[in-house]
């Protein structure tokens, strides 16, 4: 009987230790280890992409992540991965943050802790210039669209009754459209505008519908252990907003101030 009691005490003690470790404050952990890991796609300009000349990872969200790390006094570590692995990696704790043009939704908020919005983008419906059959999101029923797996854009297409041809990057979606393997794609207005700046009159695509401005947020794990990290990030975002840094970054990468609704 005594052996059983001793064994029970040991099990309870170990369980308590494990529970305490799992709920350790993430902000404290980040500062103790001296770095913060940020997941991004790396091929979704102007949010995260590689400079053509240097190959360096750049973009609005990359610079934002670097500024957050600097304010926290830790090293910024970028972790590139496919879009559908960003939020999954944040949820599992593999990455501290997901900063890659993440759109807020009430459904996502059930699974992740989010920062306050730092940008406002619009979701747009894109087709080829000569496509006159699709003029609204409702026209997607029984059509084929193309998007990244796990993206809100793919989910939106499915909700409207479309079949999704899955690819990894925005450039891939345009190639799928040009080949005729899909009739439309849903994506961010900022990404569409960036593509137009690069391709000019040769873009061959157009917007036929758009949503109201949507909130772009930073994602972290849904846990009490991340609450203080989110609070600190919100303070940093407010500082960057008040001193004009966010607006400057937006103009640098988007060509306009996307930090304000309606701009």
PDB file of N, CA and C in Angstrom, residues 20-61:
ATOM      1  N   UNK A  20       3.075  22.673 -15.544  1.00  0.00           N
ATOM      2  CA  UNK A  20       3.669  23.986 -15.324  1.00  0.00           C
ATOM      3  C   UNK A  20       4.535  24.384 -16.509  1.00  0.00           C
ATOM      4  N   UNK A  21       5.287  23.415 -17.074  1.00  0.00           N
ATOM      5  CA  UNK A  21       6.163  23.692 -18.204  1.00  0.00           C
ATOM      6  C   UNK A  21       5.364  24.076 -19.434  1.00  0.00           C
ATOM      7  N   UNK A  22       4.221  23.343 -19.644  1.00  0.00           N
ATOM      8  CA  UNK A  22       3.415  23.579 -20.825  1.00  0.00           C
ATOM      9  C   UNK A  22       2.770  24.956 -20.810  1.00  0.00           C
ATOM     10  N   UNK A  23       2.519  25.502 -19.616  1.00  0.00           N
ATOM     11  CA  UNK A  23       1.839  26.786 -19.527  1.00  0.00           C
ATOM     12  C   UNK A  23       2.807  27.922 -19.205  1.00  0.00           C
ATOM     13  N   UNK A  24       4.096  27.701 -19.397  1.00  0.00           N
ATOM     14  CA  UNK A  24       5.075  28.742 -19.141  1.00  0.00           C
ATOM     15  C   UNK A  24       4.813  29.930 -20.043  1.00  0.00           C
ATOM     16  N   UNK A  25       4.895  31.120 -19.488  1.00  0.00           N
ATOM     17  CA  UNK A  25       4.631  32.342 -20.236  1.00  0.00           C
ATOM     18  C   UNK A  25       5.567  32.437 -21.438  1.00  0.00           C
ATOM     19  N   UNK A  26       4.978  32.558 -22.642  1.00  0.00           N
ATOM     20  CA  UNK A  26       5.781  32.521 -23.861  1.00  0.00           C
ATOM     21  C   UNK A  26       6.669  33.751 -23.990  1.00  0.00           C
ATOM     22  N   UNK A  27       6.196  34.905 -23.573  1.00  0.00           N
ATOM     23  CA  UNK A  27       7.018  36.117 -23.640  1.00  0.00           C
ATOM     24  C   UNK A  27       8.273  35.953 -22.792  1.00  0.00           C
ATOM     25  N   UNK A  28       8.115  35.397 -21.593  1.00  0.00           N
ATOM     26  CA  UNK A  28       9.262  35.145 -20.720  1.00  0.00           C
ATOM     27  C   UNK A  28      10.224  34.158 -21.367  1.00  0.00           C
ATOM     28  N   UNK A  29       9.665  33.109 -21.970  1.00  0.00           N
ATOM     29  CA  UNK A  29      10.491  32.091 -22.626  1.00  0.00           C
ATOM     30  C   UNK A  29      11.288  32.686 -23.787  1.00  0.00           C
ATOM     31  N   UNK A  30      10.637  33.544 -24.576  1.00  0.00           N
ATOM     32  CA  UNK A  30      11.296  34.186 -25.724  1.00  0.00           C
ATOM     33  C   UNK A  30      12.471  35.040 -25.249  1.00  0.00           C
ATOM     34  N   UNK A  31      12.253  35.795 -24.197  1.00  0.00           N
ATOM     35  CA  UNK A  31      13.311  36.672 -23.693  1.00  0.00           C
ATOM     36  C   UNK A  31      14.445  35.862 -23.071  1.00  0.00           C
ATOM     37  N   UNK A  32      14.125  34.740 -22.454  1.00  0.00           N
ATOM     38  CA  UNK A  32      15.153  33.892 -21.856  1.00  0.00           C
ATOM     39  C   UNK A  32      16.026  33.248 -22.927  1.00  0.00           C
ATOM     40  N   UNK A  33      15.412  32.786 -24.009  1.00  0.00           N
ATOM     41  CA  UNK A  33      16.197  32.139 -25.068  1.00  0.00           C
ATOM     42  C   UNK A  33      16.851  33.150 -26.000  1.00  0.00           C
ATOM     43  N   UNK A  34      16.309  34.392 -26.012  1.00  0.00           N
ATOM     44  CA  UNK A  34      16.945  35.460 -26.780  1.00  0.00           C
ATOM     45  C   UNK A  34      16.581  35.538 -28.242  1.00  0.00           C
ATOM     46  N   UNK A  35      15.509  34.853 -28.645  1.00  0.00           N
ATOM     47  CA  UNK A  35      15.076  34.952 -30.044  1.00  0.00           C
ATOM     48  C   UNK A  35      13.580  34.699 -30.150  1.00  0.00           C
ATOM     49  N   UNK A  36      13.024  35.119 -31.284  1.00  0.00           N
ATOM     50  CA  UNK A  36      11.614  34.872 -31.559  1.00  0.00           C
ATOM     51  C   UNK A  36      11.498  34.301 -32.966  1.00  0.00           C
ATOM     52  N   UNK A  37      10.791  33.184 -33.106  1.00  0.00           N
ATOM     53  CA  UNK A  37      10.652  32.517 -34.396  1.00  0.00           C
ATOM     54  C   UNK A  37       9.347  32.955 -35.052  1.00  0.00           C
ATOM     55  N   UNK A  38       9.457  33.446 -36.266  1.00  0.00           N
ATOM     56  CA  UNK A  38       8.305  33.981 -36.996  1.00  0.00           C
ATOM     57  C   UNK A  38       8.132  33.215 -38.300  1.00  0.00           C
ATOM     58  N   UNK A  39       6.969  32.618 -38.480  1.00  0.00           N
ATOM     59  CA  UNK A  39       6.690  31.850 -39.699  1.00  0.00           C
ATOM     60  C   UNK A  39       6.137  32.754 -40.783  1.00  0.00           C
ATOM     61  N   UNK A  40       6.636  32.563 -42.004  1.00  0.00           N
ATOM     62  CA  UNK A  40       6.133  33.310 -43.159  1.00  0.00           C
ATOM     63  C   UNK A  40       6.273  32.457 -44.408  1.00  0.00           C
ATOM     64  N   UNK A  41       5.592  32.892 -45.453  1.00  0.00           N
ATOM     65  CA  UNK A  41       5.565  32.119 -46.698  1.00  0.00           C
ATOM     66  C   UNK A  41       6.799  32.361 -47.557  1.00  0.00           C
ATOM     67  N   UNK A  42       7.259  33.604 -47.593  1.00  0.00           N
ATOM     68  CA  UNK A  42       8.455  33.908 -48.355  1.00  0.00           C
ATOM     69  C   UNK A  42       8.257  34.056 -49.849  1.00  0.00           C
ATOM     70  N   UNK A  43       7.025  33.921 -50.315  1.00  0.00           N
ATOM     71  CA  UNK A  43       6.776  34.063 -51.757  1.00  0.00           C
ATOM     72  C   UNK A  43       5.422  34.714 -52.018  1.00  0.00           C
ATOM     73  N   UNK A  44       5.072  35.682 -51.169  1.00  0.00           N
ATOM     74  CA  UNK A  44       3.776  36.346 -51.275  1.00  0.00           C
ATOM     75  C   UNK A  44       3.994  37.851 -51.178  1.00  0.00           C
ATOM     76  N   UNK A  45       4.543  38.415 -52.231  1.00  0.00           N
ATOM     77  CA  UNK A  45       4.848  39.842 -52.287  1.00  0.00           C
ATOM     78  C   UNK A  45       3.552  40.657 -52.309  1.00  0.00           C
ATOM     79  N   UNK A  46       3.490  41.783 -51.566  1.00  0.00           N
ATOM     80  CA  UNK A  46       4.577  42.479 -50.865  1.00  0.00           C
ATOM     81  C   UNK A  46       4.698  42.144 -49.377  1.00  0.00           C
ATOM     82  N   UNK A  47       3.983  41.092 -48.924  1.00  0.00           N
ATOM     83  CA  UNK A  47       4.036  40.743 -47.507  1.00  0.00           C
ATOM     84  C   UNK A  47       5.368  40.085 -47.128  1.00  0.00           C
ATOM     85  N   UNK A  48       5.681  38.984 -47.800  1.00  0.00           N
ATOM     86  CA  UNK A  48       6.957  38.296 -47.570  1.00  0.00           C
ATOM     87  C   UNK A  48       7.444  37.714 -48.897  1.00  0.00           C
ATOM     88  N   UNK A  49       8.679  38.049 -49.275  1.00  0.00           N
ATOM     89  CA  UNK A  49       9.222  37.552 -50.544  1.00  0.00           C
ATOM     90  C   UNK A  49      10.742  37.724 -50.540  1.00  0.00           C
ATOM     91  N   UNK A  50      11.392  37.267 -51.598  1.00  0.00           N
ATOM     92  CA  UNK A  50      12.849  37.352 -51.696  1.00  0.00           C
ATOM     93  C   UNK A  50      13.264  38.415 -52.707  1.00  0.00           C
ATOM     94  N   UNK A  51      14.184  39.261 -52.305  1.00  0.00           N
ATOM     95  CA  UNK A  51      14.725  40.276 -53.201  1.00  0.00           C
ATOM     96  C   UNK A  51      15.401  39.578 -54.381  1.00  0.00           C
ATOM     97  N   UNK A  52      15.072  40.017 -55.587  1.00  0.00           N
ATOM     98  CA  UNK A  52      15.590  39.347 -56.782  1.00  0.00           C
ATOM     99  C   UNK A  52      17.100  39.443 -56.903  1.00  0.00           C
ATOM    100  N   UNK A  53      17.686  40.523 -56.436  1.00  0.00           N
ATOM    101  CA  UNK A  53      19.127  40.707 -56.574  1.00  0.00           C
ATOM    102  C   UNK A  53      19.918  40.018 -55.465  1.00  0.00           C
ATOM    103  N   UNK A  54      19.460  40.164 -54.228  1.00  0.00           N
ATOM    104  CA  UNK A  54      20.226  39.638 -53.090  1.00  0.00           C
ATOM    105  C   UNK A  54      19.737  38.284 -52.595  1.00  0.00           C
ATOM    106  N   UNK A  55      18.494  37.956 -52.936  1.00  0.00           N
ATOM    107  CA  UNK A  55      17.924  36.715 -52.431  1.00  0.00           C
ATOM    108  C   UNK A  55      17.461  36.820 -50.993  1.00  0.00           C
ATOM    109  N   UNK A  56      17.616  38.004 -50.412  1.00  0.00           N
ATOM    110  CA  UNK A  56      17.261  38.221 -49.009  1.00  0.00           C
ATOM    111  C   UNK A  56      15.750  38.210 -48.817  1.00  0.00           C
ATOM    112  N   UNK A  57      15.309  37.651 -47.705  1.00  0.00           N
ATOM    113  CA  UNK A  57      13.887  37.655 -47.358  1.00  0.00           C
ATOM    114  C   UNK A  57      13.487  39.070 -46.954  1.00  0.00           C
ATOM    115  N   UNK A  58      12.506  39.631 -47.647  1.00  0.00           N
ATOM    116  CA  UNK A  58      12.078  41.010 -47.404  1.00  0.00           C
ATOM    117  C   UNK A  58      10.552  41.067 -47.430  1.00  0.00           C
ATOM    118  N   UNK A  59      10.011  42.274 -47.261  1.00  0.00           N
ATOM    119  CA  UNK A  59       8.573  42.464 -47.314  1.00  0.00           C
ATOM    120  C   UNK A  59       8.053  43.198 -46.097  1.00  0.00           C
ATOM    121  N   UNK A  60       6.818  43.656 -46.186  1.00  0.00           N
ATOM    122  CA  UNK A  60       6.216  44.393 -45.076  1.00  0.00           C
ATOM    123  C   UNK A  60       6.261  43.578 -43.791  1.00  0.00           C
ATOM    124  N   UNK A  61       5.792  42.333 -43.865  1.00  0.00           N
ATOM    125  CA  UNK A  61       5.697  41.515 -42.657  1.00  0.00           C
ATOM    126  C   UNK A  61       7.062  41.106 -42.118  1.00  0.00           C
TER     127      UNK A  61
END
